[in-house]
Amino acid sequence: MSGTIICYGDSNTYGYDPRSFAGGRYEKNIRWTGILEDRTDWNIRNHGINGRGIPHTSSQIRFACEQVENWGREEPPVWMMVMLGTNDLLQEPGFTAEDAAMRMENFLCKLGETEAVKSGLLRLWLISPPCMKRGAWVEEERICRESEKMGQEYQKAAQRLGIKFTDTGKWEIPVLFDGVHFSEKGHCKFADRILEEVRKI
């Protein structure tokens, strides 16, 4: 089976390498999206943006909905993998996994109102991000604990919405010194595991 997979995420989808002071990026063959493209017949679209949180303002949601309408015209079937929430935990003091799930559910509900989704041209796939570890960017143990809870909270949201869900928090993805970004081995392992999920569809 082939079609289009939109990978809508943050820096770990983009392929950010924190060891570069200039905001470097792993080569395509290192990034999990690039590996996935090489190993499948799917058209993989990397729409990861560094620092992206879950869209929640009216302008952010409106722009995302416009993108979804456009993506619905890609080679069918079209799946939109949404893997976000890490930056929300990192950037907003006291933010919890429950808060992230509530914000995510609201976002996906809005996407579900687009013609692309209502007509079945584009299908939503919620992915809970891999867990963060203590590191240069993750100084609070609380953030790690909330990161570990995201899978169960996102799963509840996905069940209520009736959409596909994958919990990557259980995959033990290797990260670099900052506790957030995938290492080269992390990208490889993530690609291996997500490939198993892609084959199921």
XYZ file of C-alpha atoms in Angstrom:
201
model
C 0.000 0.000 0.000
C 1.177 3.527 -0.669
C -0.095 7.039 -0.304
C 0.988 10.092 1.658
C 2.003 10.464 5.294
C 2.201 13.993 6.685
C 4.602 14.038 9.658
C 3.382 17.028 11.676
C 5.651 17.548 14.641
C 8.389 19.505 16.354
C 12.196 19.389 16.288
C 12.360 15.608 16.623
C 10.374 15.339 13.404
C 12.386 18.117 11.784
C 15.574 16.252 12.719
C 17.264 18.866 14.890
C 20.774 18.092 16.123
C 21.447 20.078 19.343
C 25.197 19.543 19.057
C 25.286 22.217 16.358
C 25.310 25.793 17.674
C 23.870 26.998 14.376
C 20.688 24.957 14.726
C 21.875 22.079 12.605
C 19.849 19.242 11.222
C 20.645 15.586 10.714
C 21.089 14.462 7.118
C 17.930 13.077 5.541
C 19.197 9.483 5.712
C 19.622 9.860 9.503
C 16.222 11.421 10.247
C 13.447 8.944 11.039
C 11.257 10.490 8.359
C 13.985 9.998 5.754
C 14.563 6.403 6.809
C 10.821 5.771 6.608
C 10.717 7.206 3.103
C 13.624 5.016 1.996
C 12.041 1.865 3.366
C 8.453 2.264 2.187
C 6.494 3.195 -0.919
C 4.771 6.007 0.966
C 5.260 9.659 0.093
C 6.636 10.990 3.398
C 6.212 14.718 4.026
C 8.307 16.132 6.860
C 6.402 19.023 8.413
C 8.378 19.231 11.642
C 9.184 22.705 12.992
C 11.638 23.449 15.786
C 9.888 24.672 18.920
C 6.358 23.877 17.753
C 3.828 23.267 20.488
C 0.263 22.036 20.131
C -1.631 24.686 18.141
C -4.145 26.324 20.465
C -4.612 29.969 19.458
C -7.241 30.815 16.850
C -4.612 31.838 14.293
C -2.512 28.689 14.839
C -5.527 26.422 14.490
C -6.862 28.264 11.454
C -3.515 27.938 9.674
C -3.293 24.231 10.510
C -6.815 23.664 9.183
C -5.890 25.405 5.939
C -2.865 23.131 5.633
C -5.036 20.064 6.219
C -7.386 21.078 3.421
C -4.391 21.340 1.085
C -2.880 18.050 2.252
C -6.181 16.329 1.568
C -5.353 16.754 -2.121
C -2.140 14.716 -1.868
C -1.813 11.192 -3.235
C -4.402 9.117 -1.329
C -4.713 7.678 1.168
C -3.411 10.562 3.268
C -2.490 10.088 6.916
C -1.481 12.956 9.181
C 0.757 11.867 12.048
C 0.528 14.454 14.838
C 3.346 14.146 17.393
C 3.450 17.195 19.662
C 3.363 18.113 23.353
C 7.019 18.044 24.361
C 7.490 21.800 23.960
C 4.279 22.521 25.828
C 5.658 20.680 28.865
C 9.033 22.394 28.532
C 7.878 25.942 27.926
C 4.815 26.393 30.126
C 5.408 26.304 33.905
C 3.270 23.740 35.685
C 1.882 22.299 32.445
C 0.798 18.678 32.867
C 0.177 15.660 30.663
C -3.554 16.171 31.256
C -3.228 19.774 30.051
C -1.405 18.624 26.929
C -4.038 15.986 26.185
C -6.847 18.508 26.595
C -5.090 20.971 24.288
C -4.373 18.208 21.775
C -7.950 16.941 21.793
C -9.276 20.428 21.126
C -6.810 20.853 18.248
C -7.713 17.527 16.670
C -11.428 18.269 17.071
C -10.909 21.417 15.016
C -9.011 19.482 12.359
C -11.845 16.988 12.353
C -14.218 19.747 11.250
C -12.317 20.309 7.993
C -13.746 18.944 4.772
C -10.590 16.913 4.166
C -11.109 14.952 7.372
C -14.914 14.782 7.272
C -14.811 13.415 3.730
C -12.179 10.833 4.597
C -9.571 12.302 2.258
C -7.223 12.737 5.233
C -7.071 10.573 8.339
C -5.684 11.689 11.672
C -3.108 9.651 13.585
C -2.176 10.806 17.080
C 1.296 9.880 18.309
C 2.389 10.402 21.891
C 6.018 11.652 21.886
C 8.879 9.610 23.362
C 9.606 10.346 26.994
C 12.096 13.018 27.951
C 15.051 12.299 30.226
C 16.952 14.465 32.695
C 19.437 16.602 30.786
C 20.534 20.108 29.862
C 17.020 21.045 28.738
C 15.147 18.986 31.325
C 16.183 20.021 34.818
C 12.948 19.131 36.613
C 12.061 15.556 37.457
C 8.424 16.685 37.304
C 8.726 17.256 33.554
C 10.014 13.708 33.076
C 7.093 12.320 35.071
C 4.552 14.295 33.062
C 6.248 13.186 29.853
C 5.805 9.578 30.958
C 2.078 10.160 31.555
C 1.380 11.605 28.122
C 0.819 8.242 26.469
C -2.089 7.243 28.668
C -3.648 10.704 28.493
C -3.309 10.911 24.714
C -4.748 7.437 24.336
C -7.910 8.540 26.143
C -8.210 11.509 23.801
C -7.695 9.333 20.719
C -10.360 6.897 21.909
C -12.851 9.697 22.416
C -12.091 11.022 18.940
C -12.090 7.594 17.322
C -8.708 8.018 15.627
C -5.571 5.901 15.299
C -3.116 6.170 18.202
C 0.468 5.098 18.855
C 2.282 5.489 22.181
C 5.989 5.930 21.458
C 6.673 6.725 25.105
C 7.142 3.000 25.647
C 9.857 2.679 23.019
C 12.855 3.907 25.078
C 14.169 6.120 22.289
C 17.799 7.201 22.942
C 18.227 10.958 23.327
C 21.243 13.256 23.467
C 22.685 15.312 26.339
C 19.725 17.699 26.442
C 17.286 14.932 27.384
C 14.943 15.856 24.525
C 16.370 15.304 21.045
C 16.871 11.920 19.424
C 20.400 10.673 18.865
C 21.283 9.033 15.557
C 20.462 5.683 17.167
C 17.243 7.223 18.449
C 16.160 8.183 14.947
C 17.004 4.704 13.672
C 15.090 2.971 16.460
C 12.124 5.298 16.064
C 12.051 4.615 12.321
C 12.136 0.851 12.922
C 9.206 1.010 15.331
C 7.089 3.479 13.377
C 7.626 1.365 10.254
C 5.924 -1.514 12.063
C 2.948 0.766 12.710
C 2.844 2.002 9.112
C 2.739 -1.573 7.839
C -0.417 -2.151 9.876
C -2.316 0.447 7.860
